[in-house]
XYZ file of C-alpha atoms in Angstrom:
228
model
C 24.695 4.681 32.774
C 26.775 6.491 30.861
C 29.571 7.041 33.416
C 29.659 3.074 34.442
C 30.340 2.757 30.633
C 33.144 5.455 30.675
C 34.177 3.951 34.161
C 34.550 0.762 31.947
C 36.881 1.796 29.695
C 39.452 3.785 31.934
C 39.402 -0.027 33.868
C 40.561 -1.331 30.180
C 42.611 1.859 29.407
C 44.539 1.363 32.884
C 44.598 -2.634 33.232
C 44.402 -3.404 29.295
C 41.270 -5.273 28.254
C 38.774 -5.810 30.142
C 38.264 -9.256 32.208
C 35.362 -10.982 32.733
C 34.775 -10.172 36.030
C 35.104 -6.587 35.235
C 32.431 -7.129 32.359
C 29.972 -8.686 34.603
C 30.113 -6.062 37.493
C 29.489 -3.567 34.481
C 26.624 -4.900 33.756
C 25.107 -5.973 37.053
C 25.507 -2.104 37.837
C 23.362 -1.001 34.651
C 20.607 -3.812 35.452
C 20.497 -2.391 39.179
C 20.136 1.261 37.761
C 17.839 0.545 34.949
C 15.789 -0.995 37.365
C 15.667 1.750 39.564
C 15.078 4.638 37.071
C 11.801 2.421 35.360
C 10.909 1.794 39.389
C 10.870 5.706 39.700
C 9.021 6.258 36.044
C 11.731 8.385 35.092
C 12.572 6.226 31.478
C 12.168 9.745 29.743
C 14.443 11.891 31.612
C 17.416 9.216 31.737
C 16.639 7.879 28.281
C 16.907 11.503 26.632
C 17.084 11.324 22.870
C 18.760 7.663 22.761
C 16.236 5.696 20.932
C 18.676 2.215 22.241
C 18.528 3.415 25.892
C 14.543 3.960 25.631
C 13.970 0.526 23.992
C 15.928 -1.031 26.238
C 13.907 0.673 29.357
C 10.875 -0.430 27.999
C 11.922 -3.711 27.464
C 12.677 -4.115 31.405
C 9.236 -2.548 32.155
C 7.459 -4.985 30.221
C 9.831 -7.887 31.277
C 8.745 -6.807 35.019
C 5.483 -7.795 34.786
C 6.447 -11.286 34.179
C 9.257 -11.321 36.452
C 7.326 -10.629 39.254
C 9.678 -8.616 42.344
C 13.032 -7.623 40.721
C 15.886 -9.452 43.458
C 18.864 -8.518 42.280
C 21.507 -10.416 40.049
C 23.488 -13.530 39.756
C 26.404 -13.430 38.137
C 26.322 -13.726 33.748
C 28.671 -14.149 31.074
C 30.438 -12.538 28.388
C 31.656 -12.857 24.919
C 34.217 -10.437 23.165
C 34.227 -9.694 19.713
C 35.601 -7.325 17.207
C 33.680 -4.299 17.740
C 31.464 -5.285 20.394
C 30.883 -6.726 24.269
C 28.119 -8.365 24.627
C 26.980 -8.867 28.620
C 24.001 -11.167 29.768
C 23.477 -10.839 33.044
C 21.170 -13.280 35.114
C 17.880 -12.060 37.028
C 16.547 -13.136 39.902
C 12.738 -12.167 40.164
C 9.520 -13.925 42.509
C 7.647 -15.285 39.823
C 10.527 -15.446 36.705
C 13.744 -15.148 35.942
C 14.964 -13.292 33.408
C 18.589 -12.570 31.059
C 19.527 -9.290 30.209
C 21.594 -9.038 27.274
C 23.930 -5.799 26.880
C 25.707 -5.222 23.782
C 28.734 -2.202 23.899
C 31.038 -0.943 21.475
C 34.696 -2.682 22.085
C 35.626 0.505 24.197
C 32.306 0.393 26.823
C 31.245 3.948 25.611
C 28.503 3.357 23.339
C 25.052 1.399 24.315
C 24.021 -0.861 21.016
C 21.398 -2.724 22.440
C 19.574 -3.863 25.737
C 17.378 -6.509 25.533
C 15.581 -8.688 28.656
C 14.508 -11.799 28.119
C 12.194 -13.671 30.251
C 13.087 -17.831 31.088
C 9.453 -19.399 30.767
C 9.408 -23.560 31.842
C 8.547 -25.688 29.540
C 4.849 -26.162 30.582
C 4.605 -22.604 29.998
C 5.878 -22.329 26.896
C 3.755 -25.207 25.816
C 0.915 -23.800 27.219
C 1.299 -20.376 25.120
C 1.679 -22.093 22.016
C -1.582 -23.960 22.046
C -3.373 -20.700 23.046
C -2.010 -18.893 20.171
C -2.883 -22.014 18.374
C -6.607 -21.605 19.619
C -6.943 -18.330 19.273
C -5.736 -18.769 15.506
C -7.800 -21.567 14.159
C -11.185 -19.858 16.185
C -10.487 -17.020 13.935
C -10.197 -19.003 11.364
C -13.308 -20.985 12.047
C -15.097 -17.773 13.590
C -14.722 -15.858 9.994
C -15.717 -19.428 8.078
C -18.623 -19.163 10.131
C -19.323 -15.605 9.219
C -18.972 -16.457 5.423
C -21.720 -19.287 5.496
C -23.978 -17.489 6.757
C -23.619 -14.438 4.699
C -24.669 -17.485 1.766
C -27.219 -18.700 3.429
C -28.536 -15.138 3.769
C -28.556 -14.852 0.316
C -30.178 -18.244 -0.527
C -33.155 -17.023 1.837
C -33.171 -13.545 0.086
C -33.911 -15.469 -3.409
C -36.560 -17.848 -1.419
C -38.339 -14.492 -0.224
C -38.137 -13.000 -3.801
C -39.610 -16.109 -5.037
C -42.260 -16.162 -2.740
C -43.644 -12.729 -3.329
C -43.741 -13.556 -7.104
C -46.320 -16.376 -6.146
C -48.057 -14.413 -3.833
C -49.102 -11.369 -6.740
C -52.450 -11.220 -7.373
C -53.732 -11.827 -10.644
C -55.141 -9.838 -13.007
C -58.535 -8.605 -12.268
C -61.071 -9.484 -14.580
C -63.058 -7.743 -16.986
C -64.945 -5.148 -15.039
C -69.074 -6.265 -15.569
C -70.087 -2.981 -17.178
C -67.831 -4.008 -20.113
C -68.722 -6.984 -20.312
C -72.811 -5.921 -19.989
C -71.372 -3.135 -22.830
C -70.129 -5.592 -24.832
C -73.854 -7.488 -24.949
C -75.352 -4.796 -25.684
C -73.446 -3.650 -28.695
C -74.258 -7.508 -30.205
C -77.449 -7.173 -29.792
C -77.662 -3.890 -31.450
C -76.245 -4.770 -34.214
C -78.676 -8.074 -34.318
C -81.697 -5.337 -34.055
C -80.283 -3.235 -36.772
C -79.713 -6.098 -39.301
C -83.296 -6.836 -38.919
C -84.194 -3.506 -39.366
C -82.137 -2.890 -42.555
C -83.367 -6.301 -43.618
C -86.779 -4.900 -43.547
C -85.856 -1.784 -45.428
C -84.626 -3.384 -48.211
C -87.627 -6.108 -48.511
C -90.147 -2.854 -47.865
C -87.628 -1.053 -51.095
C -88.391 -4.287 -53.071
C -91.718 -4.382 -52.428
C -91.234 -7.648 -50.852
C -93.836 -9.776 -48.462
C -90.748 -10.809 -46.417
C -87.381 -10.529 -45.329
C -86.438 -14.481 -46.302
C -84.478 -13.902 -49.153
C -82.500 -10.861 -48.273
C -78.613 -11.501 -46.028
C -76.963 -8.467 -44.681
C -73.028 -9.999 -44.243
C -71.951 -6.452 -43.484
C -72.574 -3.157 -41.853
C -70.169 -1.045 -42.170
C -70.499 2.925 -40.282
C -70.344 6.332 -42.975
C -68.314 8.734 -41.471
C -70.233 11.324 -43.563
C -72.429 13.671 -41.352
C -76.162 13.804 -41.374
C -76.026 16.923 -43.825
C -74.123 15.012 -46.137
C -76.121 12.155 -46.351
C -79.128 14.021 -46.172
C-alpha cells in the first residue's frame, strides 16, 4: 500500500497534479488490497507499527460482516485540498454496500485515515434506532424496577420487626413459692403480735390483751449474747 501511494506521486511528479481518474484508480487499488490482506488475516504483518493502517484494517473487517461478499468497486470521487486527498471509493457487497473514505497527504505518501462506512436503507436505520431506543428505556425501567423493590423490601423488613415485638412473651409471673413465702411471712408476723401482745398483758399483770396495740415490730440486730 505503500508503493501504490509512492506510485501516486511519481504519476503527479511526472504529469503535474493528480486527476481524478488517477485518484480513483489509487484508491480502488488499496480497497482491492486491503481486502485481500484482512481476507488472508494478515492485518498485523501489513499494518506493522502504523496505528492509521491498523484502524483502518479493522474498520474493513468489521464493515465485512455487514457487507456481506466483498464484489469489487464502482468508481468514487475526490476532493483536493491544501494538505490532503481525500478518496471515497464505492463498494459493491451481497448484502450492503459500503464507502470507503481515504484521506492522503497532498503528495500520496502518507496514509491519514481509512475509514468504511456501511449504506444502511432507511427501514434499517429506522429499525436500529427504535432498538437502541428499547433497549434504553428497559434499562431504564428494568433498574426502576429494581429500586422499588429494594423499598418494598425494606417496608416488609419493618413489618417483620414489628411483628416479633408483638409476638414476645410476657413476663412470667411471680413464681408460687414466693408468693406462698410471702403468706407466710404475714402471718408470722400476725402470730408474733399476738404473742408479744400477750407478753406485755402477762408483764402487766393483765386478764387480757384488749387494751394493749403493737403498731410496730421492728428486728435487733444485737446477737443473742447481747441481749441475753
Amino acid at each position: 500500500m505503500a508503493t501504490l501511494a509512492a506510485c501516486g506521486q511519481e504519476e503527479a511528479t511526472a504529469n503535474g497534479p493528480i486527476s481524478t481518474e488517477q485518484a480513483v484508480d489509487v484508491g480502488s487499488t488499496i480497497v482491492e488490497q486491503m481486502n485481500m490482506i484482512v481476507s488472508q488475516g494478515a492485518i498485523e504483518q501489513y499494518a506493522g507499527n502504523d496505528p492509521v493502517l491498523l484502524n483502518g484494517f479493522q474498520g474493513w473487517e468489521s464493515a465485512l460482516e455487514d457487507i456481506g461478499t466483498y464484489e469489487g468497486v464502482d468508481g468514487g470521487s475526490v476532493t483536493f485540498e491544501e494538505d490532503e486527498v481525500i478518496i471515497r471509493i464505492n463498494v459493491l457487497g451481497s448484502s450492503h454496500n459500503a464507502e470507503v473514505e481515504i484521506i492522503l497527504d497532498s503528495t500520496l505518501a502518507t496514509y491519514i485515515g481509512i475509514t468504511t462506512n456501511v449504506h444502511y436503507s432507511m427501514g434499517e436505520i429506522m429499525f436500529k434506532a427504535f432498538l437502541n431506543t428499547v433497549i434504553g428505556m428497559g434499562t431504564v425501567f428494568v433498574v426502576l424496577i429494581l429500586i422499588s423493590l429494594i423499598i418494598s423490601c425494606f417496608t416488609l423488613v419493618s413489618k417483620f420487626e414489628a411483628k416479633q415485638k408483638k409476638e414476645e412473651p410476657a413476663p412470667a409471673a411471680a413464681p408460687v413459692v414466693e408468693q406462698i413465702a410471702a403468706k407466710e411471712e404475714l402471718s408470722d408476723d400476725t402470730e408474733l403480735v399476738a404473742v408479744i401482745a400477750a407478753a406485755v398483758a402477762a408483764y402487766e399483770g393483765a386478764a387480757s390483751t384488749d387494751g394493749f396495740v403493737v403498731r410496730s415490730i421492728r428486728k435487733s440486730n444485737k446477737s443473742k449474747w447481747q441481749n441475753a
